[in-house]
Amino acid sequence: MPSEDPLRFAAVGDLHCTKDSAGTLRGMFAQASEVADALLLCGDLCDYGLPEEAHILADELAAASVPVVAVLGNHDFESDAQDEVRRILADAGVQVLDGEACEIHGVGIAGAKGFAGGFGRATLGSWGERPIKQFVNEAIQEALKLESALAKLRTPERLVLLHYSPIVGTVQGEPVEIFPFLGSSRLEEPLIRYPVNAVLHGHVHRGFPEGKTVSGTPVYNVAMPLLKRTFPHRPPFRLIEVPRTSEHEMLLHASPASA
Ligand SMILES: [Fe+2]
Ligand SMILES: [Fe+2]
């Protein structure tokens, strides 16, 4: 008999693994593996984006006995060694998504880092000096990456991993002056065109734990510092439940594009 239990995804971002983090994360990864079917990491995996930090994180992740899917965050780019960080994590079995999609237990997961630029009517526009246009173009390219990842998915159940926030609701709590650096409404547009079960992001350490897109999709800010402060008596990850897809439904939606 197939299980009726929902699938559970343990989500957390902003681990900010440093050279001194050995031994500090493996307990949480083991705990998440006991209660969840997969682990989702929402960027800022390393503190300075150093390969040395990534090796320490990879060692800690040996305690995770479930599939691990991740996106990188801005901190993972700090030392311009993001490709090596990605490779080290991939060698440790982590699926690092950068405008790509994967499938875990029949659930589609689309992932991209995202970028900054502000929200709603305060979104920075592509106008004026070339550096402003380059900045805005980066936000547009990240939104396109998310869109192309979503377009590949054929599964009935879908999750999205981001580092930056796609909505203003989960940045509330931070100083309003820095809202434009915490995310971009441009990331929300593909989420309206391609409905998903839930969106998970990090980056916003002092924001709000949950909100919704304009189309009603739940958005969870899973930055570890925020989870620790908001839910001090719980392990520092958020459990997201997704209905289990029957084999019949999987066959119905199977497509070479989702492989
Ligand atoms: Fe962070
Ligand atoms: Fe960040």
GROMACS .gro file of C-alpha atoms and ligand atoms in nm:
model
  261
    1MET     CA    1   0.000   0.000   0.000
    2PRO     CA    2   0.146   0.340  -0.088
    3SER     CA    3   0.185   0.573   0.208
    4GLU     CA    4  -0.075   0.847   0.246
    5ASP     CA    5   0.166   1.056   0.453
    6PRO     CA    6   0.275   1.377   0.286
    7LEU     CA    7   0.636   1.420   0.183
    8ARG     CA    8   0.829   1.646   0.417
    9PHE     CA    9   1.103   1.885   0.311
   10ALA     CA   10   1.329   2.042   0.573
   11ALA     CA   11   1.429   2.389   0.454
   12VAL     CA   12   1.692   2.626   0.592
   13GLY     CA   13   1.916   2.897   0.450
   14ASP     CA   14   2.202   3.113   0.567
   15LEU     CA   15   2.415   2.849   0.732
   16HIS     CA   16   2.712   3.084   0.685
   17CYS     CA   17   2.956   2.797   0.734
   18THR     CA   18   3.296   2.928   0.846
   19LYS     CA   19   3.640   2.771   0.893
   20ASP     CA   20   3.536   2.712   1.256
   21SER     CA   21   3.199   2.548   1.185
   22ALA     CA   22   3.319   2.185   1.194
   23GLY     CA   23   3.088   1.989   1.423
   24THR     CA   24   2.826   2.265   1.454
   25LEU     CA   25   2.588   2.172   1.169
   26ARG     CA   26   2.594   1.793   1.146
   27GLY     CA   27   2.349   1.748   1.439
   28MET     CA   28   2.091   1.963   1.262
   29PHE     CA   29   2.142   1.775   0.933
   30ALA     CA   30   2.098   1.441   1.113
   31GLN     CA   31   1.785   1.568   1.289
   32ALA     CA   32   1.638   1.695   0.960
   33SER     CA   33   1.708   1.356   0.799
   34GLU     CA   34   1.504   1.185   1.072
   35VAL     CA   35   1.191   1.394   1.015
   36ALA     CA   36   1.209   1.489   0.648
   37ASP     CA   37   1.240   1.316   0.310
   38ALA     CA   38   1.482   1.575   0.172
   39LEU     CA   39   1.684   1.877   0.282
   40LEU     CA   40   1.658   2.212   0.100
   41LEU     CA   41   1.931   2.477   0.148
   42CYS     CA   42   1.850   2.837   0.052
   43GLY     CA   43   2.192   2.995  -0.005
   44ASP     CA   44   2.462   3.168   0.199
   45LEU     CA   45   2.588   2.818   0.261
   46CYS     CA   46   2.941   2.954   0.320
   47ASP     CA   47   3.027   3.278   0.499
   48TYR     CA   48   3.297   3.416   0.267
   49GLY     CA   49   3.240   3.180  -0.025
   50LEU     CA   50   3.574   3.007   0.037
   51PRO     CA   51   3.646   2.655  -0.089
   52GLU     CA   52   3.779   2.577   0.259
   53GLU     CA   53   3.440   2.660   0.407
   54ALA     CA   54   3.264   2.452   0.142
   55HIS     CA   55   3.482   2.151   0.233
   56ILE     CA   56   3.380   2.189   0.598
   57LEU     CA   57   3.013   2.211   0.498
   58ALA     CA   58   3.051   1.906   0.276
   59ASP     CA   59   3.191   1.713   0.575
   60GLU     CA   60   2.901   1.829   0.793
   61LEU     CA   61   2.652   1.723   0.523
   62ALA     CA   62   2.777   1.365   0.551
   63ALA     CA   63   2.532   1.350   0.844
   64ALA     CA   64   2.240   1.409   0.606
   65SER     CA   65   2.098   1.074   0.496
   66VAL     CA   66   1.833   1.223   0.263
   67PRO     CA   67   1.874   1.400  -0.074
   68VAL     CA   68   2.004   1.759  -0.047
   69VAL     CA   69   1.910   2.034  -0.294
   70ALA     CA   70   2.055   2.386  -0.271
   71VAL     CA   71   2.093   2.726  -0.429
   72LEU     CA   72   2.389   2.954  -0.363
   73GLY     CA   73   2.360   3.294  -0.194
   74ASN     CA   74   2.547   3.624  -0.225
   75HIS     CA   75   2.797   3.519   0.045
   76ASP     CA   76   2.888   3.214  -0.165
   77PHE     CA   77   3.008   3.460  -0.432
   78GLU     CA   78   3.218   3.682  -0.204
   79SER     CA   79   3.557   3.527  -0.290
   80ASP     CA   80   3.474   3.479  -0.660
   81ALA     CA   81   3.512   3.106  -0.604
   82GLN     CA   82   3.145   3.020  -0.649
   83ASP     CA   83   3.217   2.763  -0.921
   84GLU     CA   84   3.454   2.577  -0.691
   85VAL     CA   85   3.210   2.602  -0.399
   86ARG     CA   86   2.942   2.458  -0.623
   87ARG     CA   87   3.171   2.175  -0.740
   88ILE     CA   88   3.275   2.083  -0.384
   89LEU     CA   89   2.911   2.063  -0.277
   90ALA     CA   90   2.813   1.872  -0.590
   91ASP     CA   91   3.094   1.622  -0.522
   92ALA     CA   92   2.938   1.577  -0.176
   93GLY     CA   93   2.609   1.480  -0.343
   94VAL     CA   94   2.430   1.817  -0.320
   95GLN     CA   95   2.219   1.917  -0.623
   96VAL     CA   96   2.302   2.286  -0.662
   97LEU     CA   97   2.040   2.460  -0.878
   98ASP     CA   98   2.120   2.774  -1.078
   99GLY     CA   99   1.823   2.817  -1.308
  100GLU     CA  100   1.777   2.441  -1.318
  101ALA     CA  101   1.518   2.198  -1.194
  102CYS     CA  102   1.529   1.854  -1.036
  103GLU     CA  103   1.285   1.600  -0.904
  104ILE     CA  104   1.286   1.454  -0.553
  105HIS     CA  105   1.038   1.175  -0.473
  106GLY     CA  106   0.818   1.299  -0.760
  107VAL     CA  107   0.821   1.663  -0.643
  108GLY     CA  108   0.967   1.914  -0.888
  109ILE     CA  109   1.211   2.166  -0.748
  110ALA     CA  110   1.314   2.478  -0.940
  111GLY     CA  111   1.601   2.683  -0.801
  112ALA     CA  112   1.787   3.008  -0.863
  113LYS     CA  113   1.976   3.251  -0.645
  114GLY     CA  114   1.771   3.555  -0.742
  115PHE     CA  115   1.891   3.911  -0.699
  116ALA     CA  116   1.810   4.248  -0.544
  117GLY     CA  117   1.628   4.552  -0.685
  118GLY     CA  118   1.328   4.625  -0.465
  119PHE     CA  119   0.958   4.558  -0.459
  120GLY     CA  120   0.639   4.674  -0.625
  121ARG     CA  121   0.633   5.034  -0.737
  122ALA     CA  122   0.974   5.087  -0.576
  123THR     CA  123   1.140   4.832  -0.807
  124LEU     CA  124   1.454   4.980  -0.962
  125GLY     CA  125   1.404   5.038  -1.335
  126SER     CA  126   1.652   5.004  -1.620
  127TRP     CA  127   1.713   5.370  -1.688
  128GLY     CA  128   2.005   5.613  -1.679
  129GLU     CA  129   2.365   5.513  -1.615
  130ARG     CA  130   2.508   5.190  -1.753
  131PRO     CA  131   2.586   5.045  -1.405
  132ILE     CA  132   2.220   5.088  -1.305
  133LYS     CA  133   2.115   4.907  -1.623
  134GLN     CA  134   2.366   4.629  -1.549
  135PHE     CA  135   2.230   4.594  -1.195
  136VAL     CA  136   1.871   4.574  -1.319
  137ASN     CA  137   1.971   4.334  -1.595
  138GLU     CA  138   2.115   4.098  -1.333
  139ALA     CA  139   1.775   4.090  -1.158
  140ILE     CA  140   1.601   4.027  -1.491
  141GLN     CA  141   1.843   3.744  -1.580
  142GLU     CA  142   1.784   3.575  -1.242
  143ALA     CA  143   1.406   3.599  -1.292
  144LEU     CA  144   1.451   3.442  -1.639
  145LYS     CA  145   1.658   3.162  -1.485
  146LEU     CA  146   1.376   3.092  -1.241
  147GLU     CA  147   1.122   3.101  -1.523
  148SER     CA  148   1.318   2.858  -1.740
  149ALA     CA  149   1.361   2.620  -1.444
  150LEU     CA  150   0.987   2.633  -1.375
  151ALA     CA  151   0.907   2.574  -1.743
  152LYS     CA  152   1.100   2.244  -1.732
  153LEU     CA  153   0.887   2.097  -1.454
  154ARG     CA  154   0.603   1.861  -1.539
  155THR     CA  155   0.531   1.732  -1.189
  156PRO     CA  156   0.195   1.810  -1.024
  157GLU     CA  157   0.372   1.920  -0.704
  158ARG     CA  158   0.643   2.186  -0.724
  159LEU     CA  159   0.865   2.384  -0.489
  160VAL     CA  160   1.090   2.682  -0.555
  161LEU     CA  161   1.424   2.754  -0.388
  162LEU     CA  162   1.564   3.107  -0.390
  163HIS     CA  163   1.814   3.303  -0.187
  164TYR     CA  164   1.666   3.652  -0.236
  165SER     CA  165   1.302   3.722  -0.150
  166PRO     CA  166   1.040   3.750  -0.428
  167ILE     CA  167   0.796   3.944  -0.206
  168VAL     CA  168   0.807   4.233   0.038
  169GLY     CA  169   0.602   4.041   0.298
  170THR     CA  170   0.893   3.830   0.424
  171VAL     CA  171   1.139   4.121   0.447
  172GLN     CA  172   0.917   4.313   0.690
  173GLY     CA  173   1.113   4.354   1.013
  174GLU     CA  174   1.432   4.467   0.842
  175PRO     CA  175   1.509   4.841   0.817
  176VAL     CA  176   1.302   4.977   0.528
  177GLU     CA  177   1.616   5.145   0.387
  178ILE     CA  178   1.762   4.805   0.292
  179PHE     CA  179   1.448   4.646   0.141
  180PRO     CA  180   1.582   4.700  -0.216
  181PHE     CA  181   1.887   4.484  -0.132
  182LEU     CA  182   1.684   4.195   0.007
  183GLY     CA  183   1.499   4.082  -0.303
  184SER     CA  184   1.303   4.174  -0.611
  185SER     CA  185   0.943   4.163  -0.728
  186ARG     CA  186   1.086   4.055  -1.065
  187LEU     CA  187   1.122   3.708  -0.907
  188GLU     CA  188   0.750   3.703  -0.831
  189GLU     CA  189   0.643   3.731  -1.196
  190PRO     CA  190   0.738   3.372  -1.298
  191LEU     CA  191   0.570   3.244  -0.980
  192ILE     CA  192   0.241   3.390  -1.104
  193ARG     CA  193   0.277   3.227  -1.448
  194TYR     CA  194   0.389   2.889  -1.306
  195PRO     CA  195   0.198   2.806  -0.987
  196VAL     CA  196   0.391   2.612  -0.722
  197ASN     CA  197   0.311   2.466  -0.379
  198ALA     CA  198   0.551   2.691  -0.191
  199VAL     CA  199   0.854   2.917  -0.229
  200LEU     CA  200   1.148   2.904   0.011
  201HIS     CA  201   1.410   3.175   0.044
  202GLY     CA  202   1.680   3.296   0.281
  203HIS     CA  203   1.901   3.610   0.291
  204VAL     CA  204   1.665   3.812   0.512
  205HIS     CA  205   1.799   3.737   0.860
  206ARG     CA  206   1.567   3.977   1.043
  207GLY     CA  207   1.258   3.954   0.825
  208PHE     CA  208   0.924   3.779   0.867
  209PRO     CA  209   0.892   3.398   0.846
  210GLU     CA  210   0.607   3.375   0.598
  211GLY     CA  211   0.402   3.562   0.340
  212LYS     CA  212   0.220   3.507   0.010
  213THR     CA  213   0.267   3.607  -0.353
  214VAL     CA  214  -0.007   3.819  -0.513
  215SER     CA  215  -0.149   3.493  -0.651
  216GLY     CA  216  -0.163   3.338  -0.302
  217THR     CA  217   0.140   3.104  -0.312
  218PRO     CA  218   0.296   3.063   0.034
  219VAL     CA  219   0.647   3.209   0.067
  220TYR     CA  220   0.867   3.103   0.360
  221ASN     CA  221   1.174   3.293   0.475
  222VAL     CA  222   1.392   3.015   0.616
  223ALA     CA  223   1.705   3.216   0.703
  224MET     CA  224   1.850   3.020   0.996
  225PRO     CA  225   1.900   3.325   1.223
  226LEU     CA  226   1.533   3.415   1.175
  227LEU     CA  227   1.413   3.059   1.242
  228LYS     CA  228   1.625   3.039   1.558
  229ARG     CA  229   1.483   3.366   1.688
  230THR     CA  230   1.120   3.302   1.584
  231PHE     CA  231   1.101   2.937   1.689
  232PRO     CA  232   1.361   2.906   1.968
  233HIS     CA  233   1.231   2.568   2.086
  234ARG     CA  234   1.231   2.402   1.743
  235PRO     CA  235   1.523   2.270   1.538
  236PRO     CA  236   1.645   2.547   1.301
  237PHE     CA  237   1.474   2.427   0.984
  238ARG     CA  238   1.120   2.464   0.852
  239LEU     CA  239   0.921   2.156   0.755
  240ILE     CA  240   0.719   2.193   0.435
  241GLU     CA  241   0.462   1.922   0.361
  242VAL     CA  242   0.380   1.831   0.002
  243PRO     CA  243   0.115   1.575  -0.102
  244ARG     CA  244   0.265   1.250  -0.226
  245THR     CA  245   0.219   1.198  -0.601
  246SER     CA  246   0.066   0.862  -0.695
  247GLU     CA  247   0.245   0.645  -0.953
  248HIS     CA  248  -0.053   0.700  -1.183
  249GLU     CA  249  -0.016   1.079  -1.162
  250MET     CA  250   0.361   1.050  -1.215
  251LEU     CA  251   0.306   0.855  -1.539
  252LEU     CA  252   0.044   1.106  -1.647
  253HIS     CA  253   0.285   1.396  -1.610
  254ALA     CA  254   0.600   1.215  -1.720
  255SER     CA  255   0.788   1.403  -1.989
  256PRO     CA  256   1.141   1.384  -2.129
  257ALA     CA  257   1.177   1.752  -2.034
  258SER     CA  258   1.141   1.672  -1.664
  259ALA     CA  259   1.420   1.411  -1.664
  260FE      FE  260   2.276   3.538   0.494
  261FE      FE  261   2.247   3.656   0.168
   0.00000   0.00000   0.00000
